[in-house]
Short mmCIF file of C-alpha atoms in Angstrom, two decimals:
data_model
loop_
_atom_site.label_atom_id
_atom_site.label_comp_id
_atom_site.label_asym_id
_atom_site.label_seq_id
_atom_site.Cartn_x
_atom_site.Cartn_y
_atom_site.Cartn_z
CA MET A 1 57.03 17.77 -119.91
CA LYS A 2 56.56 21.25 -120.47
CA LYS A 3 53.92 23.19 -118.89
CA LYS A 4 51.29 25.65 -120.82
CA LEU A 5 51.91 27.30 -123.85
CA SER A 6 50.23 30.44 -121.66
CA GLY A 7 53.16 29.85 -119.67
CA ILE A 8 56.26 29.15 -121.32
CA LEU A 9 55.46 33.13 -122.94
CA SER A 10 54.81 34.70 -119.65
CA VAL A 11 58.74 33.92 -118.61
CA ILE A 12 60.09 34.00 -122.35
CA ILE A 13 59.14 38.01 -122.12
CA ALA A 14 60.19 38.14 -118.07
CA THR A 15 63.93 37.59 -119.74
CA ALA A 16 64.78 40.81 -121.13
CA VAL A 17 63.18 41.54 -117.04
CA VAL A 18 65.60 39.21 -115.34
CA ALA A 19 68.34 40.13 -116.85
CA GLY A 20 68.72 43.07 -115.92
CA CYS A 21 68.58 42.56 -112.07
CA GLY A 22 71.56 41.18 -111.43
CA ALA A 23 72.04 36.97 -110.34
CA GLY A 24 73.31 37.32 -106.93
CA GLN A 25 72.67 34.45 -105.92
CA VAL A 26 70.90 33.51 -103.21
CA THR A 27 71.02 32.07 -99.96
CA THR A 28 68.29 32.34 -97.66
CA ASP A 29 67.35 28.78 -96.98
CA THR A 30 63.41 27.55 -97.63
CA ASN A 31 61.08 28.15 -94.79
CA ALA A 32 61.17 25.42 -91.61
CA ASN A 33 58.58 23.60 -92.61
CA ASN A 34 59.72 23.15 -96.05
CA LYS A 35 63.22 21.66 -94.50
CA ALA A 36 60.96 19.66 -92.53
CA GLN A 37 58.90 17.90 -95.09
CA THR A 38 62.14 17.78 -96.45
CA ALA A 39 63.85 15.70 -93.94
CA LYS A 40 60.96 13.88 -93.17
CA ALA A 41 61.06 13.02 -97.40
CA GLY A 42 65.14 11.77 -96.98
CA ALA A 43 64.70 7.84 -97.78
CA ALA A 44 63.86 7.89 -101.17
CA GLN A 45 60.84 5.57 -102.61
CA PRO A 46 61.74 1.60 -103.51
CA ASP A 47 62.84 2.44 -107.00
CA THR A 48 63.47 -1.36 -107.98
CA LYS A 49 60.48 -4.40 -109.05
CA GLY A 50 63.88 -6.29 -108.39
CA THR A 51 65.69 -6.21 -111.71
CA GLY A 52 67.70 -3.13 -110.34
CA GLU A 53 65.62 -1.03 -112.78
CA PRO A 54 63.78 1.91 -110.84
CA VAL A 55 60.04 2.35 -111.01
CA TYR A 56 58.47 5.67 -112.01
CA PRO A 57 56.07 6.74 -111.84
CA ARG A 58 57.22 8.04 -108.75
CA THR A 59 55.97 11.24 -106.50
CA ILE A 60 59.40 13.47 -105.71
CA LYS A 61 58.88 15.93 -102.22
CA HIS A 62 61.05 18.45 -102.05
CA ALA A 63 61.35 21.71 -100.67
CA MET A 64 58.91 23.76 -102.38
CA GLY A 65 56.22 20.96 -102.57
CA GLU A 66 56.17 17.59 -104.75
CA VAL A 67 56.09 16.32 -108.28
CA THR A 68 55.12 13.26 -109.43
CA LEU A 69 57.97 12.05 -112.10
CA GLU A 70 55.92 9.29 -114.91
CA LYS A 71 58.49 8.33 -116.53
CA LYS A 72 62.68 8.65 -115.76
CA PRO A 73 63.61 12.24 -116.66
CA GLU A 74 66.21 12.08 -118.89
CA ARG A 75 65.87 15.65 -120.11
CA VAL A 76 67.04 17.47 -116.87
CA ALA A 77 68.08 20.82 -116.41
CA SER A 78 70.66 21.89 -113.55
CA VAL A 79 70.43 25.63 -112.83
CA ASP A 80 72.38 25.85 -109.99
CA ILE A 81 76.37 25.07 -110.64
CA MET A 82 76.55 23.43 -107.40
CA GLY A 83 73.70 21.14 -107.98
CA THR A 84 75.32 19.96 -111.30
CA ASP A 85 79.07 18.11 -109.39
CA TYR A 86 75.67 15.75 -107.52
CA PHE A 87 74.65 14.79 -111.40
CA LEU A 88 78.28 14.87 -112.67
CA VAL A 89 79.32 12.27 -109.59
CA LEU A 90 75.80 9.65 -110.39
CA ASP A 91 77.91 9.54 -113.78
CA PHE A 92 74.96 11.93 -115.46
CA ALA A 93 75.16 14.69 -117.64
CA PRO A 94 72.12 18.09 -117.45
CA ILE A 95 71.38 18.88 -120.42
CA VAL A 96 72.12 22.25 -119.16
CA SER A 97 73.52 23.92 -116.05
CA GLU A 98 74.25 26.84 -114.69
CA GLY A 99 77.95 27.91 -115.09
CA PHE A 100 79.45 25.08 -116.55
CA GLU A 101 81.96 26.09 -119.53
CA SER A 102 84.03 28.65 -116.24
CA THR A 103 83.73 25.76 -113.57
CA LYS A 104 85.02 23.09 -115.13
CA SER A 105 88.24 25.43 -117.20
CA LYS A 106 88.78 26.20 -112.52
CA SER A 107 89.24 23.50 -110.88
CA PRO A 108 90.64 20.03 -112.00
CA ILE A 109 88.11 17.49 -110.03
CA PHE A 110 85.17 19.17 -111.40
CA ALA A 111 86.78 18.61 -114.71
CA LYS A 112 87.65 14.98 -113.97
CA TYR A 113 83.95 14.48 -112.89
CA ALA A 114 82.63 16.35 -116.68
CA GLU A 115 85.30 14.79 -118.99
CA GLY A 116 82.78 13.04 -121.29
CA LYS A 117 80.08 15.14 -121.02
CA THR A 118 77.86 17.61 -122.81
CA VAL A 119 76.55 20.54 -120.98
CA LYS A 120 75.07 23.61 -122.87
CA ASP A 121 75.99 26.06 -120.50
CA LEU A 122 73.75 29.07 -119.46
CA GLY A 123 76.26 31.15 -118.94
CA GLY A 124 76.60 32.54 -114.56
CA LYS A 125 73.53 34.62 -115.24
CA THR A 126 70.84 31.65 -116.70
CA ASN A 127 70.19 32.42 -119.74
CA LEU A 128 66.22 31.86 -120.42
CA GLU A 129 66.06 31.59 -123.68
CA THR A 130 68.63 28.83 -124.00
CA LEU A 131 67.47 27.19 -121.13
CA LEU A 132 63.70 26.97 -123.17
CA GLU A 133 65.18 25.65 -126.26
CA MET A 134 66.89 23.05 -124.90
CA ASP A 135 63.17 21.66 -123.88
CA PRO A 136 63.60 20.31 -120.46
CA GLU A 137 61.79 17.15 -118.66
CA VAL A 138 62.57 18.62 -115.30
CA ILE A 139 64.36 22.17 -113.81
CA VAL A 140 66.37 20.92 -110.11
CA MET A 141 67.67 23.76 -108.46
CA THR A 142 68.80 24.26 -104.81
CA SER A 143 67.13 26.41 -101.35
CA THR A 144 70.45 28.34 -101.09
CA GLY A 145 70.63 28.98 -105.19
CA LYS A 146 67.02 29.79 -107.38
CA GLY A 147 65.41 28.25 -105.00
CA SER A 148 63.07 30.87 -104.95
CA ARG A 149 62.59 31.93 -108.57
CA TYR A 150 61.05 28.17 -108.17
CA GLU A 151 57.72 29.78 -109.38
CA GLU A 152 59.14 30.90 -112.23
CA PHE A 153 60.92 27.62 -113.32
CA ASN A 154 58.28 25.67 -112.88
CA LYS A 155 55.74 27.25 -115.86
CA MET A 156 58.56 25.88 -117.86
CA ALA A 157 58.82 22.30 -116.93
CA ASP A 158 57.71 20.44 -113.62
CA SER A 159 60.61 22.00 -111.22
CA ILE A 160 62.56 20.11 -107.99
CA VAL A 161 64.25 22.66 -105.08
CA ILE A 162 66.48 20.16 -103.43
CA ASP A 163 66.81 20.84 -100.08
CA PHE A 164 71.17 22.44 -99.12
CA SER A 165 70.75 23.00 -95.04
CA VAL A 166 71.06 18.97 -94.76
CA ASP A 167 74.24 17.07 -95.69
CA ALA A 168 74.74 16.31 -98.23
CA ALA A 169 74.83 12.88 -98.36
CA THR A 170 70.96 13.26 -98.06
CA ARG A 171 71.70 16.34 -101.24
CA LEU A 172 72.70 13.58 -102.96
CA MET A 173 70.33 10.88 -101.82
CA LYS A 174 67.50 13.20 -102.97
CA ILE A 175 68.67 14.40 -107.04
CA ALA A 176 70.18 10.62 -106.97
CA GLU A 177 65.87 9.37 -106.20
CA VAL A 178 64.68 12.12 -109.21
CA ILE A 179 66.91 10.53 -111.27
CA GLY A 180 66.67 7.24 -110.86
CA LYS A 181 70.30 6.38 -109.68
CA GLU A 182 69.45 5.36 -106.06
CA GLU A 183 71.90 2.23 -106.55
CA LYS A 184 74.57 4.41 -107.86
CA ALA A 185 74.20 6.90 -104.74
CA LYS A 186 74.62 4.59 -102.16
CA GLN A 187 78.40 2.94 -104.29
CA VAL A 188 79.37 6.74 -103.89
CA LEU A 189 78.35 7.49 -100.65
CA ALA A 190 80.96 3.80 -99.86
CA ASP A 191 83.17 5.42 -101.60
CA PHE A 192 82.56 8.79 -99.85
CA ASP A 193 82.54 7.07 -96.00
CA LYS A 194 85.87 5.94 -97.54
CA LEU A 195 87.73 8.34 -97.71
CA LYS A 196 85.96 10.12 -94.81
CA ASN A 197 87.92 6.91 -92.19
CA GLU A 198 90.85 7.27 -94.37
CA ALA A 199 90.79 11.24 -94.16
CA LYS A 200 89.91 10.48 -90.09
CA ALA A 201 93.15 8.63 -89.68
CA ALA A 202 95.30 11.06 -90.73
CA ALA A 203 93.33 13.57 -88.46
CA ASP A 204 94.30 11.39 -85.29
CA LYS A 205 97.90 11.42 -85.82
CA HIS A 206 97.51 15.45 -84.77
CA LYS A 207 95.08 15.44 -81.94
CA GLY A 208 95.60 18.92 -80.14
CA GLU A 209 96.78 21.41 -82.83
CA THR A 210 94.76 24.32 -84.65
CA ALA A 211 92.54 23.49 -88.11
CA LEU A 212 91.83 26.47 -89.76
CA PHE A 213 90.08 25.86 -94.00
CA LEU A 214 90.01 29.95 -95.26
CA VAL A 215 88.95 30.73 -99.09
CA SER A 216 90.76 33.48 -100.34
CA ASN A 217 89.90 36.85 -101.85
CA GLY A 218 93.70 38.11 -103.22
CA LYS A 219 92.67 40.84 -100.89
CA ASP A 220 91.15 39.34 -97.48
CA PHE A 221 90.68 35.62 -96.56
CA THR A 222 86.45 34.24 -96.11
CA VAL A 223 87.03 31.20 -92.89
CA MET A 224 84.53 27.72 -93.51
CA HIS A 225 83.24 27.55 -90.38
CA PRO A 226 83.19 24.86 -88.17
CA LYS A 227 79.22 24.63 -88.06
CA ASN A 228 78.96 25.29 -92.09
CA PHE A 229 81.07 22.07 -92.04
CA PRO A 230 80.48 20.28 -89.61
CA ILE A 231 82.15 16.98 -91.89
CA TYR A 232 86.74 18.74 -90.79
CA TYR A 233 85.60 18.97 -87.15
CA GLU A 234 82.81 16.94 -85.78
CA GLU A 235 83.48 13.77 -88.52
CA VAL A 236 86.89 13.99 -89.42
CA GLY A 237 88.27 15.08 -85.62
CA LEU A 238 90.18 18.60 -86.75
CA THR A 239 90.45 21.29 -83.47
CA PRO A 240 88.95 24.22 -84.16
CA ILE A 241 89.21 27.51 -84.18
CA ALA A 242 87.23 29.55 -81.23
CA GLY A 243 85.85 32.34 -81.53
CA LEU A 244 85.95 32.40 -86.00
CA PRO A 245 83.48 35.40 -87.51
CA GLU A 246 80.73 33.65 -89.15
CA ASP A 247 77.81 36.33 -90.96
CA GLY A 248 78.90 35.33 -94.37
CA LYS A 249 77.87 32.30 -96.03
CA ILE A 250 79.98 29.71 -95.40
CA GLY A 251 81.66 31.76 -92.78
CA GLY A 252 82.46 35.27 -91.57
CA ARG A 253 85.79 37.31 -93.69
CA ILE A 254 88.84 38.31 -91.45
CA GLY A 255 91.80 40.07 -93.04
CA ILE A 256 95.86 38.71 -92.82
CA GLU A 257 96.24 41.16 -89.02
CA ALA A 258 93.13 38.12 -87.90
CA LEU A 259 95.38 35.44 -89.28
CA SER A 260 98.77 36.50 -87.48
CA GLU A 261 96.63 36.17 -83.65
CA LEU A 262 94.17 33.60 -85.43
CA ALA A 263 97.65 31.86 -85.77
CA PRO A 264 96.10 28.15 -86.28
CA ASP A 265 98.47 24.77 -86.74
CA HIS A 266 97.70 23.82 -90.13
CA ILE A 267 96.26 26.01 -92.33
CA PHE A 268 94.18 24.66 -95.86
CA ILE A 269 93.01 27.18 -97.94
CA ALA A 270 91.05 27.02 -101.25
CA GLU A 271 90.65 30.09 -103.77
CA ASN A 272 87.89 32.14 -104.69
CA ARG A 273 85.58 30.15 -107.87
CA ARG A 274 84.25 33.15 -108.65
CA SER A 275 87.10 35.48 -107.86
CA ALA A 276 89.38 33.20 -109.54
CA LYS A 277 91.28 33.14 -113.12
CA ALA A 278 91.44 30.31 -114.75
CA GLU A 279 94.91 30.73 -116.48
CA GLU A 280 96.60 31.51 -112.97
CA PRO A 281 95.90 28.81 -111.34
CA GLU A 282 95.66 29.32 -107.27
CA GLY A 283 96.36 32.64 -108.28
CA LEU A 284 94.94 34.16 -105.62
CA ILE A 285 95.94 32.05 -102.50
CA HIS A 286 100.42 32.44 -103.97
CA ILE A 287 99.48 36.50 -104.49
CA TRP A 288 100.52 36.09 -100.58
CA LYS A 289 103.46 34.45 -100.12
CA ASP A 290 105.00 37.58 -100.17
CA HIS A 291 103.33 39.22 -98.23
CA PRO A 292 105.70 39.92 -94.50
CA VAL A 293 102.70 38.84 -91.96
CA TRP A 294 101.64 35.40 -94.27
CA LYS A 295 106.09 34.76 -94.02
CA ASN A 296 105.40 34.55 -90.15
CA LEU A 297 102.18 32.82 -89.62
CA LYS A 298 103.55 29.35 -87.48
CA ALA A 299 101.14 27.35 -90.39
CA VAL A 300 103.56 28.80 -92.96
CA LYS A 301 106.84 28.71 -91.29
CA ASN A 302 106.57 25.36 -90.38
CA ASN A 303 104.87 23.80 -94.52
CA HIS A 304 102.01 23.49 -93.12
CA VAL A 305 99.91 25.38 -95.43
CA TYR A 306 97.91 22.91 -98.15
CA THR A 307 96.17 23.82 -100.85
CA MET A 308 92.47 22.67 -101.80
CA ASP A 309 89.92 22.39 -105.18
CA THR A 310 88.02 25.96 -105.69
CA LEU A 311 84.85 24.04 -104.93
CA ALA A 312 85.43 23.39 -101.31
CA GLY A 313 85.14 26.72 -100.88
CA ASP A 314 81.07 26.10 -101.22
CA THR A 315 78.33 23.78 -101.42
CA PHE A 316 79.44 21.41 -103.75
CA PHE A 317 79.74 17.62 -102.99
CA LEU A 318 82.64 17.81 -104.91
CA GLY A 319 84.17 19.82 -102.52
CA GLU A 320 84.03 18.07 -99.82
CA ILE A 321 85.99 15.08 -101.85
CA ALA A 322 88.39 17.68 -102.09
CA GLY A 323 88.73 18.60 -98.98
CA LEU A 324 88.74 15.32 -97.90
CA GLU A 325 91.54 14.38 -100.01
CA ALA A 326 93.67 17.24 -98.65
CA ILE A 327 93.36 16.17 -94.68
CA LYS A 328 94.27 12.61 -96.09
CA ASN A 329 97.07 13.39 -98.45
CA ASN A 330 98.33 15.97 -95.39
CA LEU A 331 98.12 15.48 -92.86
CA GLY A 332 98.80 11.31 -93.41
CA LYS A 333 102.16 11.59 -94.20
#
């Protein structure tokens, strides 16, 4: 579904400008009206004719409007890595993805779902020339990622912004609606609910014990705030610590001394995905092992520190699976 040639040429001309501006991740959600629109569109259209085959044309309502897909898209581009794993868990390979190889090298669970799939890497700054060369039918982005660049991408191909202010299951169903994978999504969510119930059963054995989810940055930690990760607290039933900072995208940052004051009974910790080194798995976690304050933490002394996949510290569907598995495997003993 190519856009007008003039629009494509304007994007090519803008490539040099974009490259020079850096690619800091956009974290501002779409406005309230768009969120409400997406929420209303959460239920997918009827996707079969009784044959199990998805029905097209179909109109996709998304965070920046709507688009009609005349046929099931095969050449789908994912310009936000946070959206790519939603495709992978649906057993669908986008033709291109931001940060594909880097993420695969740092995340065992991402590598597992990416196995056998050929995806062209757009790099960490989304190379627009490569994107154009791959001739996508549809470009998918997230509201917390490159959603603010919707108009730019929409000149290249029909573009869809997935609302990431909603829960992971709703995001998954919206992406499934785009690619005609609703039945697969239902299966994935059934397995996900089973895992969540198993994690809840494990958490029930530790009622009243506090749990803290962290991302290690090497010099300090980012708190995975209960407000941004309700799945581990409201849904699974772990006990949060009151008064945690929440001024960042997933939570506030704290130093080792503050961690000592919080004194959690259990610590679940992942590496900062962007700072981690593929050649040093869990290096940003092991860096603390000889620190005197770390060694005196209650959770460390009791062997209640559990490592998680790097995706756990962000808005990845596979990250939530990794977090639930960590709860089930460590607290269920």
